[in-house]
């Protein structure tokens, strides 16, 4: 039995949480091949990711409340079995419509990993220990998008058949089912008996928690900023600039280095002090620098190298926001943690889905111009929301003093 004080505990949780990113990244080298087999375009195949994210978000409401009701382990097991089913159906697809529906089912099941994984961590940890734990998990998760494109490219190289990519996802889900059986149930039995009205009340209470909602929105927007790039990366790098799958498999890991560095920096900072304001400022500076590089690359120089470099700085800044804002938001939640994680991830992946849909309305070289424009809009919204949170905190301090 793997307990929460075991050195492998956070690694196992990270494996649960990494399933969505693996499922999104591993298939990217095969987008062109999938489009050819399904007699469609790469852009339409990429838009199936939006449907995957919709299924992902819709399921979060279900998984969050169900885990609060029957426990984390049972809920996760059900979700992982559904992931295997959805992945298998992807391999049976003969047209884009069936493929999109299969990805919807896959997304519905995969979302259980993120929701339950984060809920288990929140069950065990609070405060800066929670922030540090989330940073550790994000460090492990960061390797998923680094390795996934390479795994996808290797599968396409050896098998030359995109079906095997979804077989690999099924195997990963089965491994996680086995790991789920080894961890201890973290949910308190006294919280398991809930009626439908209790669930409605839980959502109502959480949505009235202004700081939790605002921090969750900021975290979601930060992820949307990065995911917009992910959704068009293969189209731009392989489709527009005609680079190889091997080159593409190196581009995503290069950007993910920003995510790894940001979470390493958070862990290091928390060992010295509890103050995180300087990290948030650093996030804004890094994001502005990255957007400037991306904009000059898209509007002036038209080079993919500038876009990749700019995204390194944007990923660094937005990853700081993601971890810090998620932790701060959850710190204001005292009960119904599973439901709170559901709301947090609905914002995160829902906004990512919207961002991916908007950016994929453009095509070809125009994608490089649309990307920094979208990033500017998102960063301005994050800055506005953070200012609102800061003003609310100042008012509370004035009242208390």
CSV table of C-alpha atoms in Angstrom, one decimal:
chain,number,residue,atom,x,y,z
A,1,UNK,CA,0.0,0.0,0.0
A,2,UNK,CA,1.4,3.4,-1.0
A,3,UNK,CA,0.7,6.0,1.7
A,4,UNK,CA,0.9,9.8,1.4
A,5,UNK,CA,4.2,9.9,3.3
A,6,UNK,CA,5.8,7.4,0.8
A,7,UNK,CA,8.4,9.0,-1.5
A,8,UNK,CA,6.6,7.5,-4.5
A,9,UNK,CA,3.2,8.9,-3.6
A,10,UNK,CA,3.4,12.2,-5.4
A,11,UNK,CA,4.9,10.4,-8.4
A,12,UNK,CA,1.9,8.0,-8.6
A,13,UNK,CA,-0.5,11.0,-8.4
A,14,UNK,CA,1.5,12.7,-11.1
A,15,UNK,CA,1.0,9.7,-13.4
A,16,UNK,CA,-2.8,10.0,-12.9
A,17,UNK,CA,-2.7,13.7,-13.6
A,18,UNK,CA,-0.4,13.4,-16.6
A,19,UNK,CA,-2.9,11.3,-18.7
A,20,UNK,CA,-4.6,14.3,-20.4
A,21,UNK,CA,-1.3,15.9,-21.5
A,22,UNK,CA,0.0,12.6,-22.8
A,23,UNK,CA,-3.2,12.0,-24.8
A,24,UNK,CA,-3.0,15.4,-26.3
A,25,UNK,CA,0.7,15.4,-27.2
A,26,UNK,CA,1.3,11.8,-28.2
A,27,UNK,CA,-1.0,12.0,-31.2
A,28,UNK,CA,0.4,15.3,-32.6
A,29,UNK,CA,3.1,13.6,-34.8
A,30,UNK,CA,0.4,11.5,-36.4
A,31,UNK,CA,-2.1,14.4,-37.2
A,32,UNK,CA,-1.2,14.4,-40.9
A,33,UNK,CA,-1.4,10.6,-41.1
A,34,UNK,CA,-4.8,10.6,-39.3
A,35,UNK,CA,-6.1,13.3,-41.7
A,36,UNK,CA,-5.1,11.2,-44.7
A,37,UNK,CA,-6.7,8.0,-43.4
A,38,UNK,CA,-9.9,9.8,-42.5
A,39,UNK,CA,-10.0,11.8,-45.7
A,40,UNK,CA,-10.0,15.2,-44.0
A,41,UNK,CA,-7.6,18.1,-43.2
A,42,UNK,CA,-5.1,18.5,-40.4
A,43,UNK,CA,-7.0,21.5,-39.1
A,44,UNK,CA,-10.2,19.5,-38.7
A,45,UNK,CA,-8.3,16.7,-36.9
A,46,UNK,CA,-6.8,19.3,-34.6
A,47,UNK,CA,-10.3,20.6,-33.9
A,48,UNK,CA,-11.2,17.1,-32.6
A,49,UNK,CA,-9.0,18.1,-29.7
A,50,UNK,CA,-11.5,20.8,-28.8
A,51,UNK,CA,-14.2,18.0,-28.6
A,52,UNK,CA,-11.8,16.0,-26.5
A,53,UNK,CA,-11.6,19.0,-24.1
A,54,UNK,CA,-15.4,19.4,-24.1
A,55,UNK,CA,-15.8,15.8,-23.0
A,56,UNK,CA,-13.0,16.4,-20.5
A,57,UNK,CA,-14.8,19.4,-19.0
A,58,UNK,CA,-18.3,18.0,-18.9
A,59,UNK,CA,-17.0,14.9,-17.1
A,60,UNK,CA,-15.4,17.0,-14.4
A,61,UNK,CA,-18.7,18.0,-12.9
A,62,UNK,CA,-19.6,14.3,-12.7
A,63,UNK,CA,-16.2,13.0,-11.4
A,64,UNK,CA,-15.8,15.7,-8.8
A,65,UNK,CA,-19.1,15.2,-7.1
A,66,UNK,CA,-19.0,11.4,-7.5
A,67,UNK,CA,-15.6,11.2,-5.8
A,68,UNK,CA,-17.0,13.3,-2.9
A,69,UNK,CA,-19.8,10.8,-2.7
A,70,UNK,CA,-18.3,7.3,-3.2
A,71,UNK,CA,-14.6,7.9,-2.7
A,72,UNK,CA,-11.6,8.7,-4.8
A,73,UNK,CA,-10.4,5.2,-5.8
A,74,UNK,CA,-13.7,3.9,-7.1
A,75,UNK,CA,-14.3,7.0,-9.1
A,76,UNK,CA,-10.8,6.9,-10.6
A,77,UNK,CA,-11.1,3.3,-11.6
A,78,UNK,CA,-14.4,3.9,-13.4
A,79,UNK,CA,-12.8,6.8,-15.3
A,80,UNK,CA,-9.8,4.8,-16.3
A,81,UNK,CA,-11.9,2.0,-17.7
A,82,UNK,CA,-13.8,4.5,-19.7
A,83,UNK,CA,-10.5,5.8,-21.0
A,84,UNK,CA,-9.5,2.4,-22.3
A,85,UNK,CA,-12.9,2.2,-24.1
A,86,UNK,CA,-12.6,5.6,-25.7
A,87,UNK,CA,-9.0,4.9,-26.9
A,88,UNK,CA,-10.1,1.6,-28.4
A,89,UNK,CA,-13.0,3.3,-30.3
A,90,UNK,CA,-10.5,5.8,-31.7
A,91,UNK,CA,-8.7,2.9,-33.4
A,92,UNK,CA,-12.0,1.7,-35.0
A,93,UNK,CA,-12.7,5.1,-36.6
A,94,UNK,CA,-13.2,5.2,-40.4
A,95,UNK,CA,-14.3,8.9,-40.6
A,96,UNK,CA,-13.8,12.1,-38.7
A,97,UNK,CA,-17.2,12.1,-37.1
A,98,UNK,CA,-16.7,8.7,-35.4
A,99,UNK,CA,-13.1,9.7,-34.4
A,100,UNK,CA,-14.4,12.9,-32.8
A,101,UNK,CA,-17.0,11.1,-30.8
A,102,UNK,CA,-14.5,8.5,-29.7
A,103,UNK,CA,-12.2,11.3,-28.5
A,104,UNK,CA,-15.1,12.8,-26.7
A,105,UNK,CA,-15.6,9.5,-24.7
A,106,UNK,CA,-11.8,9.3,-24.2
A,107,UNK,CA,-11.7,12.8,-22.8
A,108,UNK,CA,-14.7,12.1,-20.5
A,109,UNK,CA,-12.7,9.2,-19.0
A,110,UNK,CA,-9.3,10.8,-18.9
A,111,UNK,CA,-10.5,13.8,-16.9
A,112,UNK,CA,-10.9,11.5,-13.8
A,113,UNK,CA,-7.2,11.3,-13.5
A,114,UNK,CA,-6.7,15.0,-13.1
A,115,UNK,CA,-9.7,15.6,-10.8
A,116,UNK,CA,-9.1,12.6,-8.5
A,117,UNK,CA,-5.3,13.1,-8.4
A,118,UNK,CA,-5.5,16.7,-7.3
A,119,UNK,CA,-8.3,15.9,-4.9
A,120,UNK,CA,-6.2,13.2,-3.2
A,121,UNK,CA,-3.3,15.7,-2.8
A,122,UNK,CA,-5.7,18.3,-1.3
A,123,UNK,CA,-7.1,15.7,1.1
A,124,UNK,CA,-3.6,15.1,2.5
A,125,UNK,CA,-1.9,18.6,2.3
A,126,UNK,CA,-2.6,22.2,3.0
A,127,UNK,CA,-0.9,25.6,2.8
A,128,UNK,CA,2.7,25.8,1.5
A,129,UNK,CA,3.0,22.0,1.7
A,130,UNK,CA,0.1,21.8,-0.8
A,131,UNK,CA,1.8,24.4,-3.0
A,132,UNK,CA,5.1,22.5,-2.9
A,133,UNK,CA,3.3,19.2,-3.6
A,134,UNK,CA,1.6,20.7,-6.6
A,135,UNK,CA,4.9,22.0,-7.9
A,136,UNK,CA,6.4,18.5,-7.5
A,137,UNK,CA,3.5,17.0,-9.4
A,138,UNK,CA,3.8,19.6,-12.1
A,139,UNK,CA,7.5,18.8,-12.4
A,140,UNK,CA,6.7,15.2,-13.1
A,141,UNK,CA,3.8,16.1,-15.4
A,142,UNK,CA,6.1,18.4,-17.3
A,143,UNK,CA,8.0,15.3,-18.6
A,144,UNK,CA,4.8,14.0,-20.2
A,145,UNK,CA,4.6,16.6,-23.0
A,146,UNK,CA,8.3,16.4,-23.3
A,147,UNK,CA,8.3,12.7,-23.9
A,148,UNK,CA,4.9,12.2,-25.6
A,149,UNK,CA,5.8,13.7,-29.0
A,150,UNK,CA,8.9,11.6,-29.1
A,151,UNK,CA,6.9,8.5,-28.1
A,152,UNK,CA,4.4,9.3,-30.8
A,153,UNK,CA,7.1,9.8,-33.4
A,154,UNK,CA,8.7,6.5,-32.4
A,155,UNK,CA,5.4,4.7,-32.7
A,156,UNK,CA,4.8,6.2,-36.2
A,157,UNK,CA,8.4,5.3,-37.2
A,158,UNK,CA,8.2,1.7,-36.1
A,159,UNK,CA,4.6,0.9,-36.9
A,160,UNK,CA,3.6,3.6,-39.4
A,161,UNK,CA,0.1,3.2,-38.0
A,162,UNK,CA,-1.6,5.8,-35.8
A,163,UNK,CA,-3.8,3.1,-34.2
A,164,UNK,CA,-0.8,2.1,-32.0
A,165,UNK,CA,-0.7,5.5,-30.5
A,166,UNK,CA,-4.2,4.9,-29.0
A,167,UNK,CA,-3.2,1.3,-28.0
A,168,UNK,CA,-0.3,3.0,-26.0
A,169,UNK,CA,-2.8,5.3,-24.2
A,170,UNK,CA,-4.9,2.2,-23.3
A,171,UNK,CA,-1.9,0.5,-21.8
A,172,UNK,CA,-1.0,3.6,-19.8
A,173,UNK,CA,-4.6,3.7,-18.4
A,174,UNK,CA,-4.4,0.0,-17.4
A,175,UNK,CA,-1.1,0.6,-15.6
A,176,UNK,CA,-2.8,3.5,-13.7
A,177,UNK,CA,-5.7,1.2,-12.7
A,178,UNK,CA,-3.1,-1.1,-11.1
A,179,UNK,CA,-1.5,1.8,-9.3
A,180,UNK,CA,-4.9,3.0,-8.1
A,181,UNK,CA,-5.4,-0.3,-6.3
A,182,UNK,CA,-2.1,0.3,-4.4
A,183,UNK,CA,-2.9,3.7,-2.9
A,184,UNK,CA,-5.0,4.3,0.3
A,185,UNK,CA,-8.4,5.8,0.1
A,186,UNK,CA,-8.1,9.5,1.2
A,187,UNK,CA,-11.7,10.5,1.4
A,188,UNK,CA,-13.4,10.5,4.8
A,189,UNK,CA,-16.3,8.0,5.0
A,190,UNK,CA,-18.4,10.5,6.9
A,191,UNK,CA,-18.6,12.7,3.8
A,192,UNK,CA,-19.9,10.0,1.5
A,193,UNK,CA,-23.7,10.2,2.1
A,194,UNK,CA,-24.8,13.1,-0.1
A,195,UNK,CA,-28.1,13.9,-1.8
A,196,UNK,CA,-28.6,15.6,-5.2
A,197,UNK,CA,-29.5,18.8,-3.4
A,198,UNK,CA,-26.4,18.6,-1.3
A,199,UNK,CA,-24.4,18.5,-4.6
A,200,UNK,CA,-26.2,21.6,-5.9
A,201,UNK,CA,-25.6,23.4,-2.6
A,202,UNK,CA,-21.9,22.5,-2.8
A,203,UNK,CA,-21.5,24.1,-6.2
A,204,UNK,CA,-23.5,27.1,-5.1
A,205,UNK,CA,-21.2,27.6,-2.1
A,206,UNK,CA,-18.1,27.2,-4.2
A,207,UNK,CA,-19.2,29.6,-6.9
A,208,UNK,CA,-20.0,32.2,-4.2
A,209,UNK,CA,-16.4,31.8,-3.0
A,210,UNK,CA,-15.0,34.8,-4.9
A,211,UNK,CA,-11.3,34.3,-4.3
A,212,UNK,CA,-11.5,30.6,-5.2
A,213,UNK,CA,-13.3,31.4,-8.5
A,214,UNK,CA,-11.1,34.3,-9.5
A,215,UNK,CA,-7.9,32.4,-8.8
A,216,UNK,CA,-9.3,29.4,-10.7
A,217,UNK,CA,-10.1,31.7,-13.7
A,218,UNK,CA,-6.5,33.0,-13.7
A,219,UNK,CA,-5.1,29.5,-13.6
A,220,UNK,CA,-7.4,28.4,-16.4
A,221,UNK,CA,-6.5,31.4,-18.6
A,222,UNK,CA,-2.8,30.7,-18.0
A,223,UNK,CA,-3.2,27.2,-19.3
A,224,UNK,CA,-5.3,28.3,-22.2
A,225,UNK,CA,-2.5,30.6,-23.2
A,226,UNK,CA,-0.1,27.7,-23.6
A,227,UNK,CA,-2.6,25.2,-25.0
A,228,UNK,CA,-3.5,27.5,-27.9
A,229,UNK,CA,0.1,27.0,-29.0
A,230,UNK,CA,0.0,23.3,-28.6
A,231,UNK,CA,-3.1,23.0,-30.7
A,232,UNK,CA,-1.5,24.6,-33.7
A,233,UNK,CA,2.1,23.6,-33.2
A,234,UNK,CA,2.1,20.6,-35.6
A,235,UNK,CA,0.2,22.5,-38.2
A,236,UNK,CA,2.7,25.4,-38.2
A,237,UNK,CA,5.9,23.5,-37.7
A,238,UNK,CA,5.1,20.5,-40.0
A,239,UNK,CA,2.4,21.8,-42.3
A,240,UNK,CA,3.5,25.4,-42.9
A,241,UNK,CA,7.3,25.2,-42.6
A,242,UNK,CA,7.6,21.5,-43.6
A,243,UNK,CA,9.9,20.4,-40.8
A,244,UNK,CA,10.1,16.7,-40.0
A,245,UNK,CA,8.3,14.8,-37.2
A,246,UNK,CA,11.7,14.4,-35.5
A,247,UNK,CA,12.3,18.2,-35.4
A,248,UNK,CA,8.7,18.7,-34.1
A,249,UNK,CA,9.3,16.1,-31.3
A,250,UNK,CA,12.1,18.4,-30.1
A,251,UNK,CA,10.1,21.6,-30.1
A,252,UNK,CA,7.5,20.8,-27.5
A,253,UNK,CA,10.1,19.5,-25.0
A,254,UNK,CA,12.1,22.7,-25.5
A,255,UNK,CA,9.0,24.7,-24.4
A,256,UNK,CA,8.2,22.4,-21.6
A,257,UNK,CA,11.6,23.3,-20.1
A,258,UNK,CA,9.9,26.5,-19.1
A,259,UNK,CA,7.3,24.6,-17.1
A,260,UNK,CA,9.9,22.5,-15.4
A,261,UNK,CA,12.0,25.5,-14.5
A,262,UNK,CA,9.1,27.5,-13.1
A,263,UNK,CA,7.9,24.7,-10.8
A,264,UNK,CA,11.5,24.1,-9.7
A,265,UNK,CA,11.8,27.8,-8.9
A,266,UNK,CA,8.5,27.6,-6.8
A,267,UNK,CA,9.8,24.7,-4.7
A,268,UNK,CA,13.1,26.5,-4.2
A,269,UNK,CA,11.4,29.8,-3.2
A,270,UNK,CA,9.1,28.1,-0.7
A,271,UNK,CA,12.1,26.6,1.1
A,272,UNK,CA,13.3,30.1,1.8
A,273,UNK,CA,10.2,32.1,2.4
A,274,UNK,CA,6.4,31.9,2.2
A,275,UNK,CA,6.2,35.1,0.0
A,276,UNK,CA,5.3,34.4,-3.6
A,277,UNK,CA,4.5,37.9,-4.9
A,278,UNK,CA,7.9,38.2,-6.6
A,279,UNK,CA,7.2,35.0,-8.5
A,280,UNK,CA,3.9,36.4,-9.8
A,281,UNK,CA,5.7,39.6,-11.0
A,282,UNK,CA,8.4,37.4,-12.7
A,283,UNK,CA,5.6,35.5,-14.4
A,284,UNK,CA,4.2,38.7,-15.9
A,285,UNK,CA,7.6,39.9,-17.0
A,286,UNK,CA,8.5,36.6,-18.7
A,287,UNK,CA,5.1,36.4,-20.4
A,288,UNK,CA,5.4,39.9,-21.8
A,289,UNK,CA,8.9,39.2,-23.1
A,290,UNK,CA,7.7,35.9,-24.7
A,291,UNK,CA,4.7,37.6,-26.4
A,292,UNK,CA,7.0,40.3,-27.8
A,293,UNK,CA,9.3,37.7,-29.4
A,294,UNK,CA,6.3,35.8,-30.8
A,295,UNK,CA,4.7,38.9,-32.2
A,296,UNK,CA,7.9,40.0,-33.9
A,297,UNK,CA,8.3,36.5,-35.3
A,298,UNK,CA,4.7,36.4,-36.6
A,299,UNK,CA,4.3,39.9,-37.9
A,300,UNK,CA,7.9,40.9,-39.0
A,301,UNK,CA,10.3,38.0,-39.5
A,302,UNK,CA,8.0,35.1,-40.2
A,303,UNK,CA,10.3,32.5,-38.6
A,304,UNK,CA,9.2,29.5,-36.6
A,305,UNK,CA,12.3,29.7,-34.4
A,306,UNK,CA,11.1,33.0,-32.9
A,307,UNK,CA,7.7,31.5,-32.1
A,308,UNK,CA,9.3,28.5,-30.4
A,309,UNK,CA,11.7,30.8,-28.4
A,310,UNK,CA,8.9,33.2,-27.4
A,311,UNK,CA,6.8,30.3,-26.2
A,312,UNK,CA,9.6,29.2,-23.9
A,313,UNK,CA,9.2,32.5,-22.0
A,314,UNK,CA,5.4,32.4,-22.1
A,315,UNK,CA,5.3,28.8,-20.9
A,316,UNK,CA,7.6,29.8,-18.0
A,317,UNK,CA,5.5,32.7,-16.9
A,318,UNK,CA,2.1,30.9,-17.4
A,319,UNK,CA,3.3,27.9,-15.5
A,320,UNK,CA,4.2,30.1,-12.5
A,321,UNK,CA,0.6,31.4,-12.7
A,322,UNK,CA,-0.9,28.0,-13.0
A,323,UNK,CA,0.7,26.4,-9.9
A,324,UNK,CA,0.5,29.5,-7.7
A,325,UNK,CA,-3.0,30.5,-8.6
A,326,UNK,CA,-4.3,26.9,-8.3
A,327,UNK,CA,-2.8,26.5,-4.9
A,328,UNK,CA,-4.0,29.9,-3.7
A,329,UNK,CA,-7.5,29.1,-4.9
A,330,UNK,CA,-7.8,25.7,-3.3
A,331,UNK,CA,-6.5,27.1,0.0
A,332,UNK,CA,-9.8,29.0,0.3
A,333,UNK,CA,-11.7,25.7,0.1
A,334,UNK,CA,-12.4,23.8,3.3
A,335,UNK,CA,-14.8,21.1,2.2
A,336,UNK,CA,-16.2,19.6,-1.1
A,337,UNK,CA,-12.6,19.4,-2.3
A,338,UNK,CA,-13.4,17.0,-5.2
A,339,UNK,CA,-16.1,19.4,-6.4
A,340,UNK,CA,-13.7,22.4,-6.1
A,341,UNK,CA,-11.1,20.6,-8.2
A,342,UNK,CA,-13.8,19.9,-10.7
A,343,UNK,CA,-14.6,23.6,-11.0
A,344,UNK,CA,-10.9,24.6,-11.1
A,345,UNK,CA,-10.3,22.1,-14.0
A,346,UNK,CA,-13.5,23.1,-15.8
A,347,UNK,CA,-12.2,26.6,-16.0
A,348,UNK,CA,-8.8,25.4,-17.0
A,349,UNK,CA,-9.7,23.0,-19.8
A,350,UNK,CA,-12.8,24.8,-20.8
A,351,UNK,CA,-10.9,28.0,-21.4
A,352,UNK,CA,-8.2,25.9,-23.2
A,353,UNK,CA,-10.8,24.4,-25.4
A,354,UNK,CA,-12.2,27.9,-26.3
A,355,UNK,CA,-8.6,29.1,-27.0
A,356,UNK,CA,-7.9,26.1,-29.2
A,357,UNK,CA,-11.1,26.6,-31.1
A,358,UNK,CA,-10.5,30.3,-31.7
A,359,UNK,CA,-6.9,29.9,-32.9
A,360,UNK,CA,-7.8,27.1,-35.2
A,361,UNK,CA,-10.2,29.4,-37.1
A,362,UNK,CA,-7.1,30.7,-38.8
A,363,UNK,CA,-4.9,28.7,-41.1
A,364,UNK,CA,-1.4,28.7,-42.5
A,365,UNK,CA,1.0,31.6,-41.8
A,366,UNK,CA,-1.9,33.6,-40.2
A,367,UNK,CA,-1.7,31.3,-37.2
A,368,UNK,CA,1.6,32.9,-36.2
A,369,UNK,CA,0.0,36.3,-36.2
A,370,UNK,CA,-3.2,35.2,-34.4
A,371,UNK,CA,-1.2,33.5,-31.6
A,372,UNK,CA,0.5,36.5,-30.0
A,373,UNK,CA,-2.7,38.5,-30.4
A,374,UNK,CA,-4.6,35.9,-28.4
A,375,UNK,CA,-1.9,35.9,-25.8
A,376,UNK,CA,-2.1,39.6,-25.3
A,377,UNK,CA,-5.8,39.4,-24.7
A,378,UNK,CA,-5.4,36.6,-22.2
A,379,UNK,CA,-2.6,38.3,-20.3
A,380,UNK,CA,-4.7,41.5,-20.0
A,381,UNK,CA,-7.6,39.5,-18.5
A,382,UNK,CA,-5.3,37.7,-16.0
A,383,UNK,CA,-3.9,41.1,-14.9
A,384,UNK,CA,-7.4,42.5,-14.5
A,385,UNK,CA,-8.6,39.5,-12.4
A,386,UNK,CA,-5.4,39.5,-10.3
A,387,UNK,CA,-5.9,43.3,-9.6
A,388,UNK,CA,-9.5,42.6,-8.4
A,389,UNK,CA,-8.2,39.9,-6.1
A,390,UNK,CA,-5.5,42.2,-4.8
A,391,UNK,CA,-8.0,45.0,-4.1
A,392,UNK,CA,-10.3,42.6,-2.3
A,393,UNK,CA,-7.4,41.4,-0.1
A,394,UNK,CA,-6.5,45.0,0.8
A,395,UNK,CA,-10.1,45.8,1.8
A,396,UNK,CA,-10.1,42.8,4.1
A,397,UNK,CA,-6.8,43.9,5.7
A,398,UNK,CA,-8.2,47.4,6.3
A,399,UNK,CA,-11.3,46.1,7.9
A,400,UNK,CA,-9.4,43.7,10.1
A,401,UNK,CA,-7.0,46.4,11.2
